[in-house]
Short mmCIF file of C-alpha atoms in Angstrom, two decimals:
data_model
loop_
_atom_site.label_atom_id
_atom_site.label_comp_id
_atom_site.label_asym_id
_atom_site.label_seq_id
_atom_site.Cartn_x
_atom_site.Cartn_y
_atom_site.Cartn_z
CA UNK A 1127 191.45 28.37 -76.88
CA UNK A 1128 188.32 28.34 -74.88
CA UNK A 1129 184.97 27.25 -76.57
CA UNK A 1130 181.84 28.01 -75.13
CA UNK A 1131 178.50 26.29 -76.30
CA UNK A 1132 175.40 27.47 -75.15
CA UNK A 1133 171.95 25.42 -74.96
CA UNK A 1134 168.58 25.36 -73.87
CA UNK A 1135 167.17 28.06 -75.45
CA UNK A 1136 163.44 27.67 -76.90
CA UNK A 1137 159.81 28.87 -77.18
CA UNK A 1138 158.12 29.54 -73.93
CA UNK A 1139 154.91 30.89 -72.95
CA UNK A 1140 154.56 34.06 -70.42
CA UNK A 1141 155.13 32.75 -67.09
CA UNK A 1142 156.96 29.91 -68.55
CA UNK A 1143 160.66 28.65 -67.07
CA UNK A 1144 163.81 27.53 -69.07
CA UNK A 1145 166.92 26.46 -68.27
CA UNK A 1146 170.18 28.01 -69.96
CA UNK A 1147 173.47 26.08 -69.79
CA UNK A 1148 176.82 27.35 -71.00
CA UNK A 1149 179.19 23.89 -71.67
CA UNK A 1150 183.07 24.79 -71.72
CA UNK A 1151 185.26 22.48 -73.95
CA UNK A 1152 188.37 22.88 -75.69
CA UNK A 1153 191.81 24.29 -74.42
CA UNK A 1154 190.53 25.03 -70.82
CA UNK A 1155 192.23 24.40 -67.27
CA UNK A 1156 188.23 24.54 -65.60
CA UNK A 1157 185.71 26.78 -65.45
CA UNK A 1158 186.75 27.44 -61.46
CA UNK A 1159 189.16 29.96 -63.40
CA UNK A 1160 186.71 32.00 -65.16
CA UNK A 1161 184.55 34.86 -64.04
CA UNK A 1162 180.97 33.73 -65.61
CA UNK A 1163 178.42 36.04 -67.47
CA UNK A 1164 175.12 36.00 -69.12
CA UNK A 1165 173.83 38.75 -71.40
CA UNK A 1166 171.12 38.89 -73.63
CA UNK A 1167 170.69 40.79 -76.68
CA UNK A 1168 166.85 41.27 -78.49
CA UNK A 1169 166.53 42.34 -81.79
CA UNK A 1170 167.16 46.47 -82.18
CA UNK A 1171 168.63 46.56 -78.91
CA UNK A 1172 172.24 46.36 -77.60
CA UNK A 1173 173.55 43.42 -75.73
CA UNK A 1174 172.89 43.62 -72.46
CA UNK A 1175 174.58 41.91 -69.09
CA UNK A 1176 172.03 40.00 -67.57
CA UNK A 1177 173.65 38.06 -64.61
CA UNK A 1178 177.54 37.45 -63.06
CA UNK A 1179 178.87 34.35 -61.32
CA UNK A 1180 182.28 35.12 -59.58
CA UNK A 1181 185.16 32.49 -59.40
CA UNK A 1182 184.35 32.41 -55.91
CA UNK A 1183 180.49 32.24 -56.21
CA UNK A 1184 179.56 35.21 -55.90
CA UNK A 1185 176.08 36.52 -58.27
CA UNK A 1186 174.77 39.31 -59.58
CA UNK A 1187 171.94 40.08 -61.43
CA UNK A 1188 170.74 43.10 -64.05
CA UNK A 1189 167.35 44.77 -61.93
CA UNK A 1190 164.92 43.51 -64.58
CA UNK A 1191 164.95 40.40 -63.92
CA UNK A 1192 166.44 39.86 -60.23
CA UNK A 1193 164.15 37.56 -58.37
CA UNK A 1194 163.22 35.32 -61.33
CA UNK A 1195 166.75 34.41 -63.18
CA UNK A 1196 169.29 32.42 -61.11
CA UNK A 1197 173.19 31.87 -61.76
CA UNK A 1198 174.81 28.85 -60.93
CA UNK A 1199 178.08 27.04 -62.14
CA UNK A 1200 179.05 23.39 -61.73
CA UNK A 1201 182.80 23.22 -62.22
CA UNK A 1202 183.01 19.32 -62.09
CA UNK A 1203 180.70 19.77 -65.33
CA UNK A 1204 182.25 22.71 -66.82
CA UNK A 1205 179.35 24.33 -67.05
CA UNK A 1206 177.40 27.57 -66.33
CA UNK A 1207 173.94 27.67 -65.85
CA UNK A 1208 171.04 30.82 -66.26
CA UNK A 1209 167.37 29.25 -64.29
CA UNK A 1210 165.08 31.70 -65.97
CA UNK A 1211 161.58 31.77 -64.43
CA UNK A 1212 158.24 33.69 -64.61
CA UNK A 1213 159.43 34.61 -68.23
CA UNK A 1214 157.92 37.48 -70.21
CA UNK A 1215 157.75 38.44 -73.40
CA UNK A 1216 160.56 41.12 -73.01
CA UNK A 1217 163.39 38.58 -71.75
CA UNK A 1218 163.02 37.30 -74.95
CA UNK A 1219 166.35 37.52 -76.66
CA UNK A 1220 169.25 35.55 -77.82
CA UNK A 1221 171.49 34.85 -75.02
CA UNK A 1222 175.39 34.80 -75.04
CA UNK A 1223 177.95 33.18 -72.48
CA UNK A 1224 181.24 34.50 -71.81
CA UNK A 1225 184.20 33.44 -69.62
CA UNK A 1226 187.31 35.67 -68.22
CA UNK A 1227 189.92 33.90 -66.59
CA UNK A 1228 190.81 35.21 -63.04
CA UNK A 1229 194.32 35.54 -64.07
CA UNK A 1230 194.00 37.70 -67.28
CA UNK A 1231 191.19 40.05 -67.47
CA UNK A 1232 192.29 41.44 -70.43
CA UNK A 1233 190.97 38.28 -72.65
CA UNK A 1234 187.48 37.19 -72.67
CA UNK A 1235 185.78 34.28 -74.89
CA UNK A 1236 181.98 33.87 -75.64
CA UNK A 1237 179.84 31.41 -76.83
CA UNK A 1238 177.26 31.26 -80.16
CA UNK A 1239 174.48 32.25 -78.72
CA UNK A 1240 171.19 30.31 -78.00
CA UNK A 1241 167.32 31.75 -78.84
CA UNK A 1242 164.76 32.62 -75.89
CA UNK A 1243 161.27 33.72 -77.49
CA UNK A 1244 158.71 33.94 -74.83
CA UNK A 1245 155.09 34.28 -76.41
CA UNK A 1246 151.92 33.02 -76.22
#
């Protein structure tokens, strides 16, 4: 069993940055397995993908907010980053992790979910 934490989350004003990470623990071989997501999901709305990080490294990012969110992944650490900057009031959201191993596509785990408000 896979758990993912997320952390980082907070209040930020418009223009504001933040820094997301996604800590792996638990029954895992590394992180260098899994394919790495970020969604986001605001109140009313349905969850939403926000940005990919390949096993090999490869990103991807939703449209709305390519250009000011960056994916990255440390697999020493075991952890999955989401550098959020030039925030606005509509990325705010509560933002969810979730792993796939390369080798079995079919299962998927996902963390608890950490808070973004951006406001002034």
């Amino acid at each position: 069993q896979v758990q993912l934490v997320e952390f980082g989350g907070g209040l930020v004003h418009p223009g504001g940055s933040l820094r997301l990470s996604c800590a792996a623990s638990g029954n895992i071989v590394s992180l260098r397995d899994m394919h790495m997501y970020w969604y986001r999901q605001a109140p009313g709305k349905q969850r939403e993908l926000v940005a990919t990080i390949t096993r090999a490294g490869s990103a991807d990012y939703a449209d709305s907010v390519k250009g000011r969110f960056t994916i990255s992944r440390d697999n020493a650490e075991n952890t999955v980053y989401l550098q959020m900057n030039n925030l606005k009031p509509e990325d705010t959201a509560a933002y969810y992790c979730r792993a796939v191993p390369w080798y079995d596509l079919r299962s998927e785990y996902w963390g608890q979910g950490t808070q973004v408000t951006v406001s002034s």
